[in-house]
Each structure stands twice: as C-alpha cells, then as structure tokens.
Amino acid sequence: MTAQRTAPRQPPGGVNLLVWLVGAAAAFLLLFFVITLILRRIPDPIGPRADLFVQGARMTLQLTLVSGLIGLVIGILVGIARTSAVWLVRAPAGLFVWLVRGTPLLVQILFVYNALPPLLQSVGIRLELNEFWSAVIALALNVGAYNAEVIRAGILAIPRGQGEAARSLGLSGGQTMNTIILPQALRIVVPPLVNNLVALLKDSSLASSIALLELTLAGSRVSSETFLPIPVLTTVACVYLALTTVMTLFTDQLEKRVKIATR
Amino acid sequence: MKKALLTLTALTLLASAAQARTWDEIKKSGTVRIATEGAFPPFNLLKGNQLTGFEVDLANALAKGMGLKVQWVTQPFDNLLIGLNQDRYDFVIASHGITPERARAVDFSNPHYCTGGSIVSRVGGPKTAADLKGKTVAVQVGTTYLQNVQKVPGVGSVKTFPKDTDAQAALLAGRTDAWVGDKFTGLDLVKAQKGKLVQGDLLFNERIGMAVKKGNSSLLRELNAALTKAQQDGTYAKISNQYFGQDIRCR
C-alpha cells in the first residue's frame, strides 16, 4: 500500500483485509459478467440458456461462501477442542470428526434433507429446511470436520516451548492460545484451508441430488432437454474451472498478506 | 474465442461415432439389451434387484415374441436417451412421451400406451392449472412434465429431482405444493398414501413410445411388428389388465 519500503512488513491490518475482500467481491462480479457474455455467444444448446448456467454458477458460489464461512468457525472450535487437555472437551470433538469423515458427503446431504426434519419432528422441533439450507448444513459440517484436523495440525506445529514459555511468564491457558499459539498456527494453516475451500466448491455439485439448482443441475437440465451431453458438460467444467481459478488467485494474495518473515 | 467454438463443435460431432446394432446383429446374438429407469411405478420399478412393472412385462413379452433373450440395463432417466445414442443398449422402454425435441434425437416406435400428466397435491392443495399460480411444483428432471409445468402461466417455482419418487417424497414432506407426473403413477400414489393426497386435473395428454437409436430402422420395424402382434393376440390386454384393470393402449 503506502508503507515505507524499508519498514518491516506489517501484520495484516483490518484495512488491508477489507481491501482484499472488496477486491475479491469485485473480481467475482466481473467474472460473472464475463461468463454471461461468453456463454451467450456460444451457439445452441448453450447460448439460448446462458442465463440458466449463470444462475447455477451464482448458486454454487453462494453455497460455497456461506458453508465455507460456517465451516471455518466449526473447524476452529472443533480443532481447538481436539487439542484440549480435558477429556470431556476432546471426546465429542473426536466423535464429530470420526462421524463426518467416515461417511460420504452425498449420504450426509441426503440425510440432512430427507431424514433430519422428520427426526427433529419426532422430538418436537418443527424445522423447515429448504434445499439451500439443507445443503449448507451438510457442506458446512463436512468441511468443518476437515478444517478441524487442519487447525489441529497447525496448533501442534507450534513448538511446545512457546506454550511453556508463555505459561511461565504468567499467561493463562486461554491467553496463551489466543495471543501466542493461534496467531502463528493460523498462518501455517492457510494453504490447507484454501485446499478445503476449493474442494468444497466442487463438492457443492452433490447438492444437485436434492433439487437445488446449482451449476451441475443446470447442466443436467440442459443436457436432458437437448441430448447433447458433450457441449453441456464441457461448459459446466469450464465454468467450475473459472470459479476455482478466480478463488485461488485471491487466496494466494491472502497467503502473501498473512505471511510474516520466518525465523 | 473462435477456436473454443470450433473445439466445441468438433466435440459435438464426435458424439455420434459408433454404430447401433441392426436387427440382424441382434437376432444373431440371440439377446436384446433393453434399458429402463426402474423408479417409475407401476411402469418400471426395481423391487430389490427385481425389475417389475407394466413396461418390463410388456418388453419381456415382446422379446419372447421376437425369439430373443433379454438383458436389462437400468439408468437414471435423464441419461437413458443419451446412452441409447452411445449404443449402450438396443432400445429404451421407460415411459418416454413422444415429443418433437426427443424425436429429433431418437426414433420412436408406435405408442405402447397413452396417458397424461396430472396434478397431485395434499388434501386442500391445488387441483387445476389455474390453482398452480404462485405455487411450487415438484417434477422429475428431463421429463415432459417439467416442460409442460413451465408453460403454465403464473406458476411459482419448479423444483427438479433426479427420480420421480424423490419428487413425490418432496410433496409428501410438504416441501412443495404439488407434484406433476403420470396419471397412472398418480393414481397409484394416491391409493398408496391413503387419504393424504388427492389427484387433480390432467395438464396435458401424451403418447408414450419405445426409443431406438436414430436411423436403426430394422429394429424399429421388428419392434412395431411385435407390438402390433401382442396387441392383437391378447397378450397386451392381459398384462395391462393385470396392472390397471383396464386396457391402456392408444385409441
């Protein structure tokens, strides 16, 4: 930005991150504009139905961002709980990761959509889950479990001596975690978290099985109407690629910004 | 940009490379490969591993009349006609309504029954096309019901499910106001869900046919001949009565 070149790099400030967020939002808006323009110029079967593809792509991105954010919060909470010294905190977190990682995402999505509402109703909770929120719950829990393991690895990567030094200086356990361990761990885990986010964007295609009109279902609607799977699937794949490419461009920037000169 | 368009066009042309099996080739091999969906009661339904239903019994009877053994293939509905054009099987019998769009992609036999798309809703729900104004409707992806529901003026949102049974489940769970599907399937559904659902009006009528790959005229001719023979010698009427208590051929 405007910092003197000789000064050591500042850790990311609020303004810095805000600029990054606005940039990412603008880039995606531009991307959708460009995708619309390009798709409209492709001949039948794509051109006349370009809006359907764009609508699907928008839903895919919404799904990814909402469940990615919730999944990040879940991941941090569960990841910290997994490293706790108290068995009562560790066990439920371990159980959650075991359950979610050990079952297929498609089954989880179908379970939340078809089985969760009647199950909740039988215990007296009336919950109306539409397609979007069913998919968000399943995807957020799923990516949350994977994020938790990443966060745990990040915490364990910080040398024990740091925690011990902080404790011997009189910091409490919580303070040590918040001011010494997590700030360092979160920098380590940015690349694997980005990995999970990109995987999440692609996994969101499984939400097509519960009639949520995202990119994959938009494609299968067109291909079952025109019987032309090749151009349709090629288009769908290209749009996914465009989405993940723009996403990784910005997460690479984020990585650069949170990086601090290592020892 | 131009290059990308060229590549796409080239890829599209590659789609139709292989050759369909002609009647002589099928006759020589002694086995006909038939595809259906297996999730469309009472026409074709998988009970465990057992394929049953009106169309399954009919196709088995037709194959017997042609002196052939049958190898069944089940596929998701929206893949059936695509797989047919890739020669994964010889013909498809899966309640495909005969539409101009489909007739451009495949060749249809004479209709093996006539039906219509009806509205089914929970008691007190929409019953006519006018009632669908602003309502959400569940249909199966890739069907004529989807196209016809989208033509209804003022209809709310249309949700598409991979299987018809999924769309019906969505109606039962209260996720949509109505389901639009085959009238006989609807009758069965209302019967099975004693008192929970009611059947409304017919949205449209359609003729249902079997599909062979575009240009496979020798197989089409034999299929039509076998169907006519079955409809004349009482085989068709017997199977139809067993499932519907009536003869559902086109009149």
Short mmCIF file of C-alpha atoms in Angstrom, two decimals:
data_model
loop_
_atom_site.label_atom_id
_atom_site.label_comp_id
_atom_site.label_asym_id
_atom_site.label_seq_id
_atom_site.Cartn_x
_atom_site.Cartn_y
_atom_site.Cartn_z
CA MET A 1 0.00 0.00 0.00
CA THR A 2 1.66 3.25 1.18
CA ALA A 3 4.07 1.87 3.74
CA GLN A 4 7.76 2.84 3.53
CA ARG A 5 9.74 0.24 1.69
CA THR A 6 12.34 -0.10 4.40
CA ALA A 7 9.90 -0.77 7.21
CA PRO A 8 9.38 -4.42 8.19
CA ARG A 9 6.12 -5.83 6.78
CA GLN A 10 3.20 -5.07 8.99
CA PRO A 11 0.96 -7.93 10.03
CA PRO A 12 -2.36 -7.69 8.18
CA GLY A 13 -4.47 -4.86 9.46
CA GLY A 14 -8.24 -4.55 9.20
CA VAL A 15 -7.98 -2.13 6.29
CA ASN A 16 -5.67 -4.45 4.44
CA LEU A 17 -8.09 -7.36 4.72
CA LEU A 18 -11.04 -5.13 3.80
CA VAL A 19 -9.30 -4.08 0.58
CA TRP A 20 -8.72 -7.74 -0.17
CA LEU A 21 -12.38 -8.64 0.47
CA VAL A 22 -13.68 -5.81 -1.72
CA GLY A 23 -11.23 -6.84 -4.43
CA ALA A 24 -12.41 -10.46 -4.29
CA ALA A 25 -16.07 -9.43 -4.45
CA ALA A 26 -15.41 -7.14 -7.42
CA ALA A 27 -13.46 -9.87 -9.21
CA PHE A 28 -16.32 -12.34 -8.89
CA LEU A 29 -18.84 -9.78 -10.14
CA LEU A 30 -16.60 -9.15 -13.13
CA LEU A 31 -16.19 -12.91 -13.66
CA PHE A 32 -19.97 -13.44 -13.78
CA PHE A 33 -20.29 -10.57 -16.24
CA VAL A 34 -17.62 -12.11 -18.48
CA ILE A 35 -19.08 -15.64 -18.19
CA THR A 36 -22.50 -14.31 -19.21
CA LEU A 37 -21.03 -12.52 -22.22
CA ILE A 38 -19.07 -15.57 -23.36
CA LEU A 39 -21.83 -18.14 -22.84
CA ARG A 40 -24.33 -16.02 -24.76
CA ARG A 41 -22.09 -16.11 -27.82
CA ILE A 42 -21.77 -19.91 -27.86
CA PRO A 43 -24.26 -21.50 -30.31
CA ASP A 44 -27.15 -23.77 -29.32
CA PRO A 45 -27.53 -25.59 -26.85
CA ILE A 46 -25.53 -23.21 -24.60
CA GLY A 47 -26.22 -19.69 -25.88
CA PRO A 48 -30.02 -19.54 -25.51
CA ARG A 49 -29.74 -20.99 -21.99
CA ALA A 50 -26.74 -18.94 -20.82
CA ASP A 51 -28.76 -17.35 -18.01
CA LEU A 52 -29.58 -20.75 -16.54
CA PHE A 53 -25.86 -21.61 -16.34
CA VAL A 54 -25.03 -18.25 -14.75
CA GLN A 55 -27.86 -18.65 -12.25
CA GLY A 56 -26.46 -22.08 -11.39
CA ALA A 57 -22.92 -20.74 -11.05
CA ARG A 58 -24.16 -17.99 -8.73
CA MET A 59 -25.88 -20.59 -6.55
CA THR A 60 -22.71 -22.71 -6.48
CA LEU A 61 -20.65 -19.72 -5.31
CA GLN A 62 -23.24 -18.70 -2.69
CA LEU A 63 -23.34 -22.23 -1.36
CA THR A 64 -19.53 -22.35 -1.16
CA LEU A 65 -19.13 -18.98 0.59
CA VAL A 66 -21.89 -19.49 3.18
CA SER A 67 -20.93 -23.06 4.07
CA GLY A 68 -17.22 -22.21 3.85
CA LEU A 69 -17.60 -19.44 6.46
CA ILE A 70 -19.69 -21.58 8.81
CA GLY A 71 -17.29 -24.47 8.22
CA LEU A 72 -14.33 -22.27 9.17
CA VAL A 73 -15.93 -21.38 12.51
CA ILE A 74 -16.79 -25.05 13.15
CA GLY A 75 -13.25 -26.05 12.19
CA ILE A 76 -11.58 -23.59 14.57
CA LEU A 77 -13.83 -24.54 17.51
CA VAL A 78 -13.56 -28.30 16.94
CA GLY A 79 -9.83 -28.09 16.13
CA ILE A 80 -9.08 -26.32 19.42
CA ALA A 81 -11.33 -28.75 21.29
CA ARG A 82 -9.42 -31.66 19.77
CA THR A 83 -6.15 -30.39 21.33
CA SER A 84 -7.73 -29.76 24.75
CA ALA A 85 -6.28 -31.45 27.80
CA VAL A 86 -9.75 -32.15 29.18
CA TRP A 87 -11.20 -35.48 28.05
CA LEU A 88 -14.80 -34.20 28.17
CA VAL A 89 -13.97 -31.49 25.62
CA ARG A 90 -11.83 -33.75 23.42
CA ALA A 91 -14.21 -36.69 23.12
CA PRO A 92 -17.24 -35.03 21.45
CA ALA A 93 -14.96 -33.22 19.01
CA GLY A 94 -13.26 -36.51 18.15
CA LEU A 95 -16.63 -38.21 17.72
CA PHE A 96 -17.80 -35.45 15.35
CA VAL A 97 -14.71 -35.71 13.14
CA TRP A 98 -14.95 -39.51 13.14
CA LEU A 99 -18.61 -39.47 12.05
CA VAL A 100 -18.32 -36.80 9.37
CA ARG A 101 -15.07 -38.02 7.85
CA GLY A 102 -16.22 -41.61 7.82
CA THR A 103 -19.43 -41.15 5.82
CA PRO A 104 -19.86 -39.96 2.22
CA LEU A 105 -20.87 -36.35 1.65
CA LEU A 106 -23.70 -37.41 -0.67
CA VAL A 107 -25.21 -39.51 2.11
CA GLN A 108 -24.85 -36.56 4.53
CA ILE A 109 -26.64 -34.19 2.14
CA LEU A 110 -29.48 -36.66 1.58
CA PHE A 111 -29.65 -37.31 5.33
CA VAL A 112 -29.99 -33.64 6.26
CA TYR A 113 -32.60 -33.10 3.53
CA ASN A 114 -34.73 -36.22 3.89
CA ALA A 115 -34.12 -37.62 7.35
CA LEU A 116 -33.31 -34.70 9.64
CA PRO A 117 -36.70 -32.85 9.56
CA PRO A 118 -38.80 -35.94 10.47
CA LEU A 119 -36.24 -36.92 13.13
CA LEU A 120 -36.41 -33.45 14.68
CA GLN A 121 -40.19 -33.50 14.43
CA SER A 122 -40.34 -36.69 16.47
CA VAL A 123 -38.57 -34.88 19.33
CA GLY A 124 -40.89 -31.89 18.97
CA ILE A 125 -38.75 -29.45 16.96
CA ARG A 126 -40.55 -28.13 13.87
CA LEU A 127 -37.85 -27.13 11.42
CA GLU A 128 -38.49 -26.13 7.80
CA LEU A 129 -35.25 -26.81 5.95
CA ASN A 130 -35.33 -25.74 2.34
CA GLU A 131 -32.91 -27.13 -0.26
CA PHE A 132 -30.38 -24.34 0.19
CA TRP A 133 -30.06 -24.58 3.96
CA SER A 134 -30.08 -28.38 3.91
CA ALA A 135 -27.11 -28.26 1.56
CA VAL A 136 -25.41 -25.55 3.63
CA ILE A 137 -25.72 -27.57 6.85
CA ALA A 138 -24.34 -30.73 5.29
CA LEU A 139 -21.50 -28.97 3.46
CA ALA A 140 -20.55 -26.79 6.45
CA LEU A 141 -20.39 -29.78 8.82
CA ASN A 142 -18.39 -31.74 6.27
CA VAL A 143 -15.82 -29.08 5.52
CA GLY A 144 -15.80 -28.18 9.23
CA ALA A 145 -14.55 -31.64 10.14
CA TYR A 146 -11.73 -31.47 7.60
CA ASN A 147 -10.87 -27.91 8.70
CA ALA A 148 -10.73 -29.08 12.32
CA GLU A 149 -7.99 -31.56 11.50
CA VAL A 150 -6.07 -28.86 9.62
CA ILE A 151 -6.34 -26.44 12.57
CA ARG A 152 -5.27 -29.18 14.97
CA ALA A 153 -2.21 -29.87 12.85
CA GLY A 154 -1.43 -26.13 12.84
CA ILE A 155 -1.63 -25.92 16.62
CA LEU A 156 0.55 -29.00 17.05
CA ALA A 157 3.08 -27.50 14.63
CA ILE A 158 3.91 -24.67 17.05
CA PRO A 159 6.89 -25.79 19.18
CA ARG A 160 5.90 -26.81 22.70
CA GLY A 161 8.50 -24.46 24.14
CA GLN A 162 6.43 -21.46 23.07
CA GLY A 163 3.44 -22.51 25.09
CA GLU A 164 5.61 -23.40 28.06
CA ALA A 165 7.39 -20.02 27.89
CA ALA A 166 4.09 -18.18 27.76
CA ARG A 167 2.73 -20.12 30.73
CA SER A 168 5.86 -19.49 32.77
CA LEU A 169 5.52 -15.76 32.05
CA GLY A 170 2.18 -15.97 33.82
CA LEU A 171 -0.25 -16.06 30.86
CA SER A 172 -3.34 -18.19 31.41
CA GLY A 173 -4.15 -21.15 29.14
CA GLY A 174 -6.71 -19.10 27.17
CA GLN A 175 -4.34 -16.15 26.79
CA THR A 176 -1.56 -18.42 25.59
CA MET A 177 -3.86 -19.91 22.96
CA ASN A 178 -5.20 -16.52 21.80
CA THR A 179 -2.03 -14.47 21.76
CA ILE A 180 0.83 -16.93 21.18
CA ILE A 181 -0.32 -20.18 19.58
CA LEU A 182 -3.29 -19.33 17.31
CA PRO A 183 -1.77 -16.28 15.54
CA GLN A 184 1.16 -18.45 14.47
CA ALA A 185 -0.91 -21.56 13.76
CA LEU A 186 -3.44 -19.72 11.57
CA ARG A 187 -0.66 -18.61 9.22
CA ILE A 188 0.53 -22.17 8.82
CA VAL A 189 -2.94 -23.47 8.02
CA VAL A 190 -3.95 -21.00 5.30
CA PRO A 191 -2.82 -23.22 2.38
CA PRO A 192 -4.57 -26.41 3.55
CA LEU A 193 -7.69 -24.41 4.46
CA VAL A 194 -7.73 -23.00 0.93
CA ASN A 195 -7.42 -26.56 -0.32
CA ASN A 196 -10.56 -27.47 1.60
CA LEU A 197 -12.39 -24.42 0.26
CA VAL A 198 -11.63 -25.32 -3.36
CA ALA A 199 -12.70 -28.91 -2.69
CA LEU A 200 -15.89 -27.56 -1.12
CA LEU A 201 -16.74 -25.55 -4.24
CA LYS A 202 -16.52 -28.72 -6.31
CA ASP A 203 -18.31 -30.87 -3.70
CA SER A 204 -21.25 -28.45 -3.78
CA SER A 205 -22.18 -30.15 -7.06
CA LEU A 206 -23.59 -33.02 -4.97
CA ALA A 207 -26.38 -30.67 -3.88
CA SER A 208 -27.89 -31.28 -7.32
CA SER A 209 -29.28 -34.50 -5.84
CA ILE A 210 -31.71 -32.53 -3.65
CA ALA A 211 -33.09 -30.38 -6.50
CA LEU A 212 -31.01 -27.32 -5.65
CA LEU A 213 -30.50 -25.52 -8.95
CA GLU A 214 -26.73 -25.11 -8.88
CA LEU A 215 -24.31 -25.37 -11.78
CA THR A 216 -24.37 -29.16 -12.13
CA LEU A 217 -28.17 -29.43 -12.06
CA ALA A 218 -28.45 -26.52 -14.51
CA GLY A 219 -26.21 -28.54 -16.81
CA SER A 220 -28.13 -31.78 -16.45
CA ARG A 221 -31.41 -29.96 -17.12
CA VAL A 222 -30.00 -28.65 -20.39
CA SER A 223 -28.38 -31.93 -21.42
CA SER A 224 -31.53 -33.97 -20.71
CA GLU A 225 -33.55 -31.50 -22.76
CA THR A 226 -31.21 -31.35 -25.76
CA PHE A 227 -29.47 -34.78 -25.54
CA LEU A 228 -26.13 -33.05 -26.14
CA PRO A 229 -24.03 -34.05 -23.11
CA ILE A 230 -20.66 -33.12 -24.61
CA PRO A 231 -21.00 -29.35 -25.06
CA VAL A 232 -23.03 -29.05 -21.86
CA LEU A 233 -20.59 -30.95 -19.65
CA THR A 234 -17.64 -29.15 -21.24
CA THR A 235 -19.27 -25.80 -20.47
CA VAL A 236 -20.07 -26.81 -16.90
CA ALA A 237 -16.50 -27.97 -16.32
CA CYS A 238 -15.10 -24.72 -17.76
CA VAL A 239 -17.32 -22.60 -15.51
CA TYR A 240 -16.19 -24.58 -12.45
CA LEU A 241 -12.60 -24.07 -13.53
CA ALA A 242 -13.15 -20.32 -13.90
CA LEU A 243 -14.70 -20.14 -10.42
CA THR A 244 -11.88 -22.07 -8.72
CA THR A 245 -9.23 -20.11 -10.65
CA VAL A 246 -10.51 -16.71 -9.50
CA MET A 247 -10.89 -18.09 -6.00
CA THR A 248 -7.30 -19.33 -5.80
CA LEU A 249 -5.97 -16.06 -7.27
CA PHE A 250 -7.34 -14.27 -4.25
CA THR A 251 -6.45 -16.88 -1.66
CA ASP A 252 -2.86 -16.74 -2.94
CA GLN A 253 -2.97 -13.00 -2.24
CA LEU A 254 -4.30 -13.73 1.24
CA GLU A 255 -1.40 -16.12 1.84
CA LYS A 256 1.08 -13.40 0.87
CA ARG A 257 -0.60 -10.90 3.14
CA VAL A 258 -0.61 -13.03 6.27
CA LYS A 259 2.94 -14.21 5.75
CA ILE A 260 5.43 -12.89 8.24
CA ALA A 261 9.17 -13.17 7.85
CA THR A 262 10.04 -16.56 9.29
CA ARG A 263 12.90 -17.07 11.65
CA MET B 1 -13.00 -17.42 -28.69
CA LYS B 2 -13.39 -18.65 -32.28
CA LYS B 3 -11.07 -21.54 -31.52
CA ALA B 4 -13.10 -22.53 -28.48
CA LEU B 5 -16.26 -22.59 -30.56
CA LEU B 6 -14.59 -24.78 -33.16
CA THR B 7 -13.41 -27.20 -30.49
CA LEU B 8 -16.90 -27.42 -29.02
CA THR B 9 -18.43 -28.08 -32.43
CA ALA B 10 -15.83 -30.75 -33.16
CA LEU B 11 -16.55 -32.42 -29.83
CA THR B 12 -20.28 -32.40 -30.59
CA LEU B 13 -19.68 -34.13 -33.90
CA LEU B 14 -17.59 -36.82 -32.19
CA ALA B 15 -20.64 -37.76 -30.16
CA SER B 16 -22.16 -39.84 -32.94
CA ALA B 17 -19.38 -42.16 -33.99
CA ALA B 18 -20.32 -45.75 -33.13
CA GLN B 19 -22.87 -47.90 -34.99
CA ALA B 20 -26.09 -49.21 -33.49
CA ARG B 21 -26.76 -52.95 -33.64
CA THR B 22 -29.12 -53.74 -36.52
CA TRP B 23 -31.93 -56.29 -36.24
CA ASP B 24 -29.78 -58.98 -37.95
CA GLU B 25 -26.94 -58.49 -35.46
CA ILE B 26 -29.32 -58.68 -32.51
CA LYS B 27 -31.02 -61.77 -33.95
CA LYS B 28 -27.63 -63.45 -34.42
CA SER B 29 -26.52 -62.72 -30.86
CA GLY B 30 -29.85 -64.01 -29.51
CA THR B 31 -30.05 -61.37 -26.78
CA VAL B 32 -31.63 -57.92 -26.87
CA ARG B 33 -30.35 -55.24 -24.49
CA ILE B 34 -33.21 -53.13 -23.13
CA ALA B 35 -32.81 -50.08 -20.87
CA THR B 36 -35.28 -48.61 -18.42
CA GLU B 37 -35.19 -46.48 -15.31
CA GLY B 38 -36.59 -48.70 -12.57
CA ALA B 39 -38.02 -45.87 -10.46
CA PHE B 40 -41.35 -45.22 -12.15
CA PRO B 41 -44.10 -47.35 -10.61
CA PRO B 42 -46.23 -49.05 -11.87
CA PHE B 43 -44.49 -48.99 -15.26
CA ASN B 44 -40.93 -49.90 -14.37
CA LEU B 45 -39.76 -50.46 -10.83
CA LEU B 46 -36.85 -52.12 -9.07
CA LYS B 47 -38.06 -54.21 -6.14
CA GLY B 48 -34.74 -55.04 -4.55
CA ASN B 49 -32.85 -56.43 -7.54
CA GLN B 50 -36.01 -57.50 -9.36
CA LEU B 51 -37.26 -55.32 -12.23
CA THR B 52 -41.05 -55.34 -12.41
CA GLY B 53 -43.81 -53.23 -13.87
CA PHE B 54 -46.11 -52.96 -16.86
CA GLU B 55 -43.40 -51.90 -19.30
CA VAL B 56 -40.95 -54.54 -18.05
CA ASP B 57 -43.51 -57.32 -18.51
CA LEU B 58 -44.52 -55.91 -21.90
CA ALA B 59 -40.94 -55.70 -23.15
CA ASN B 60 -40.25 -59.23 -21.94
CA ALA B 61 -43.34 -60.42 -23.83
CA LEU B 62 -42.27 -58.56 -26.98
CA ALA B 63 -38.76 -60.05 -26.80
CA LYS B 64 -40.27 -63.52 -26.35
CA GLY B 65 -42.42 -62.89 -29.45
CA MET B 66 -39.26 -61.95 -31.36
CA GLY B 67 -37.48 -65.08 -30.10
CA LEU B 68 -34.86 -63.23 -28.07
CA LYS B 69 -33.44 -63.37 -24.56
CA VAL B 70 -33.43 -60.11 -22.61
CA GLN B 71 -30.59 -58.32 -20.86
CA TRP B 72 -31.95 -55.41 -18.78
CA VAL B 73 -29.99 -52.23 -18.04
CA THR B 74 -31.14 -49.58 -15.55
CA GLN B 75 -30.03 -45.94 -15.88
CA PRO B 76 -31.03 -42.55 -14.45
CA PHE B 77 -33.92 -41.23 -16.57
CA ASP B 78 -32.10 -38.22 -17.98
CA ASN B 79 -29.25 -40.48 -19.15
CA LEU B 80 -31.42 -43.04 -20.95
CA LEU B 81 -31.65 -41.46 -24.40
CA ILE B 82 -28.06 -40.19 -24.24
CA GLY B 83 -26.83 -43.74 -23.53
CA LEU B 84 -29.01 -45.06 -26.35
CA ASN B 85 -27.18 -42.84 -28.82
CA GLN B 86 -23.89 -44.19 -27.46
CA ASP B 87 -25.05 -47.79 -28.17
CA ARG B 88 -25.01 -48.95 -24.58
CA TYR B 89 -28.26 -50.86 -25.31
CA ASP B 90 -30.58 -51.57 -28.24
CA PHE B 91 -33.80 -49.85 -27.20
CA VAL B 92 -35.34 -47.94 -24.31
CA ILE B 93 -38.75 -48.55 -22.75
CA ALA B 94 -39.20 -46.02 -19.94
CA SER B 95 -42.47 -44.13 -20.48
CA HIS B 96 -40.96 -41.55 -22.81
CA GLY B 97 -43.66 -39.20 -24.07
CA ILE B 98 -43.23 -38.68 -27.79
CA THR B 99 -42.17 -35.03 -28.29
CA PRO B 100 -40.68 -33.24 -31.33
CA GLU B 101 -37.44 -32.49 -29.40
CA ARG B 102 -36.95 -36.14 -28.48
CA ALA B 103 -37.93 -37.32 -31.96
CA ARG B 104 -35.03 -35.26 -33.31
CA ALA B 105 -32.61 -37.19 -31.08
CA VAL B 106 -34.01 -40.75 -31.33
CA ASP B 107 -36.59 -42.74 -33.33
CA PHE B 108 -39.82 -43.71 -31.57
CA SER B 109 -41.88 -46.87 -32.03
CA ASN B 110 -45.67 -46.77 -32.29
CA PRO B 111 -47.03 -45.71 -28.88
CA HIS B 112 -47.25 -48.63 -26.46
CA TYR B 113 -49.73 -46.74 -24.24
CA CYS B 114 -51.47 -43.38 -23.87
CA THR B 115 -51.57 -41.30 -20.71
CA GLY B 116 -51.40 -37.73 -19.43
CA GLY B 117 -49.67 -35.55 -16.88
CA SER B 118 -51.80 -34.98 -13.79
CA ILE B 119 -51.58 -32.72 -10.75
CA VAL B 120 -51.34 -34.43 -7.36
CA SER B 121 -51.39 -32.44 -4.12
CA ARG B 122 -52.04 -32.84 -0.42
CA VAL B 123 -55.71 -32.58 0.61
CA GLY B 124 -56.82 -28.99 0.06
CA GLY B 125 -53.94 -28.22 -2.32
CA PRO B 126 -54.02 -27.04 -5.94
CA LYS B 127 -56.09 -29.19 -8.32
CA THR B 128 -56.25 -27.28 -11.61
CA ALA B 129 -53.73 -25.49 -13.81
CA ALA B 130 -55.15 -22.16 -12.59
CA ASP B 131 -54.57 -23.24 -8.96
CA LEU B 132 -50.84 -23.60 -9.64
CA LYS B 133 -50.45 -19.80 -9.74
CA GLY B 134 -47.57 -18.88 -7.42
CA LYS B 135 -47.25 -22.45 -6.10
CA THR B 136 -44.13 -24.63 -6.01
CA VAL B 137 -44.27 -27.82 -8.06
CA ALA B 138 -42.04 -30.91 -7.88
CA VAL B 139 -41.20 -32.76 -11.10
CA GLN B 140 -38.52 -35.13 -12.33
CA VAL B 141 -35.60 -33.70 -14.32
CA GLY B 142 -35.60 -34.32 -18.07
CA THR B 143 -39.32 -35.12 -18.33
CA THR B 144 -42.17 -33.70 -20.40
CA TYR B 145 -43.85 -32.77 -17.10
CA LEU B 146 -41.13 -30.19 -16.47
CA GLN B 147 -41.65 -28.55 -19.87
CA ASN B 148 -45.43 -28.57 -19.53
CA VAL B 149 -45.44 -27.19 -15.98
CA GLN B 150 -43.15 -24.35 -17.06
CA LYS B 151 -45.75 -23.45 -19.71
CA VAL B 152 -48.48 -22.94 -17.06
CA PRO B 153 -48.98 -19.16 -16.72
CA GLY B 154 -48.01 -17.73 -13.32
CA VAL B 155 -46.68 -20.99 -11.86
CA GLY B 156 -44.41 -20.32 -8.86
CA SER B 157 -41.15 -22.27 -8.76
CA VAL B 158 -40.50 -25.66 -10.32
CA LYS B 159 -38.13 -27.99 -8.45
CA THR B 160 -36.48 -30.79 -10.39
CA PHE B 161 -35.49 -34.08 -8.77
CA PRO B 162 -33.30 -36.89 -10.13
CA LYS B 163 -36.05 -39.53 -9.66
CA ASP B 164 -39.83 -39.27 -9.78
CA THR B 165 -40.03 -40.99 -6.40
CA ASP B 166 -37.84 -38.17 -4.96
CA ALA B 167 -40.25 -35.59 -6.36
CA GLN B 168 -43.19 -37.41 -4.75
CA ALA B 169 -41.32 -37.56 -1.44
CA ALA B 170 -40.84 -33.78 -1.62
CA LEU B 171 -44.62 -33.32 -1.95
CA LEU B 172 -45.29 -35.67 0.96
CA ALA B 173 -42.73 -33.87 3.13
CA GLY B 174 -44.53 -30.60 2.45
CA ARG B 175 -41.60 -29.11 0.57
CA THR B 176 -43.76 -28.38 -2.49
CA ASP B 177 -47.46 -27.66 -3.04
CA ALA B 178 -47.95 -30.11 -5.87
CA TRP B 179 -46.35 -32.87 -7.89
CA VAL B 180 -46.95 -33.27 -11.61
CA GLY B 181 -46.44 -36.67 -13.18
CA ASP B 182 -48.04 -39.56 -14.99
CA LYS B 183 -51.75 -40.00 -14.29
CA PHE B 184 -51.44 -43.76 -13.61
CA THR B 185 -48.46 -43.22 -11.32
CA GLY B 186 -50.55 -40.53 -9.61
CA LEU B 187 -53.46 -42.94 -9.17
CA ASP B 188 -51.13 -45.47 -7.57
CA LEU B 189 -49.57 -42.81 -5.35
CA VAL B 190 -52.96 -41.54 -4.09
CA LYS B 191 -54.02 -45.13 -3.40
CA ALA B 192 -50.82 -45.94 -1.53
CA GLN B 193 -50.95 -42.77 0.63
CA LYS B 194 -54.50 -43.48 1.86
CA GLY B 195 -56.30 -40.16 2.26
CA LYS B 196 -53.23 -37.91 2.40
CA LEU B 197 -53.14 -36.96 -1.30
CA VAL B 198 -55.68 -36.11 -3.98
CA GLN B 199 -55.41 -36.21 -7.76
CA GLY B 200 -56.39 -33.09 -9.69
CA ASP B 201 -56.80 -32.28 -13.37
CA LEU B 202 -54.85 -33.53 -16.35
CA LEU B 203 -52.43 -30.83 -17.52
CA PHE B 204 -51.87 -32.46 -20.94
CA ASN B 205 -52.19 -35.76 -22.80
CA GLU B 206 -49.30 -37.71 -24.22
CA ARG B 207 -48.46 -40.76 -26.30
CA ILE B 208 -45.73 -42.99 -24.89
CA GLY B 209 -43.31 -44.87 -27.11
CA MET B 210 -40.19 -47.02 -27.09
CA ALA B 211 -37.00 -45.42 -28.44
CA VAL B 212 -34.30 -46.83 -30.70
CA LYS B 213 -31.18 -45.05 -31.92
CA LYS B 214 -31.80 -42.57 -34.73
CA GLY B 215 -31.75 -44.45 -38.04
CA ASN B 216 -31.98 -48.00 -36.64
CA SER B 217 -34.97 -48.74 -38.88
CA SER B 218 -34.62 -52.54 -38.99
CA LEU B 219 -35.01 -52.86 -35.22
CA LEU B 220 -37.82 -50.28 -35.19
CA ARG B 221 -39.75 -52.26 -37.79
CA GLU B 222 -39.45 -55.50 -35.77
CA LEU B 223 -40.45 -53.75 -32.54
CA ASN B 224 -43.56 -52.26 -34.12
CA ALA B 225 -44.49 -55.62 -35.62
CA ALA B 226 -44.08 -57.37 -32.25
CA LEU B 227 -46.16 -54.67 -30.51
CA THR B 228 -48.98 -54.93 -33.08
CA LYS B 229 -48.97 -58.71 -32.74
CA ALA B 230 -49.12 -58.53 -28.92
CA GLN B 231 -51.98 -56.04 -29.08
CA GLN B 232 -53.93 -58.34 -31.45
CA ASP B 233 -53.41 -61.70 -29.75
CA GLY B 234 -54.49 -60.58 -26.26
CA THR B 235 -51.01 -60.60 -24.68
CA TYR B 236 -51.08 -56.81 -24.29
CA ALA B 237 -54.59 -56.70 -22.83
CA LYS B 238 -53.67 -59.41 -20.30
CA ILE B 239 -50.62 -57.52 -18.98
CA SER B 240 -52.45 -54.18 -18.98
CA ASN B 241 -55.44 -55.57 -17.06
CA GLN B 242 -53.14 -57.14 -14.52
CA TYR B 243 -51.69 -53.69 -13.65
CA PHE B 244 -54.52 -51.23 -14.29
CA GLY B 245 -57.74 -53.21 -14.51
CA GLN B 246 -58.18 -51.67 -17.98
CA ASP B 247 -56.58 -51.65 -21.42
CA ILE B 248 -54.38 -48.55 -21.69
CA ARG B 249 -53.43 -48.76 -25.39
CA CYS B 250 -53.90 -45.60 -27.51
CA ARG B 251 -57.27 -45.39 -29.20
#
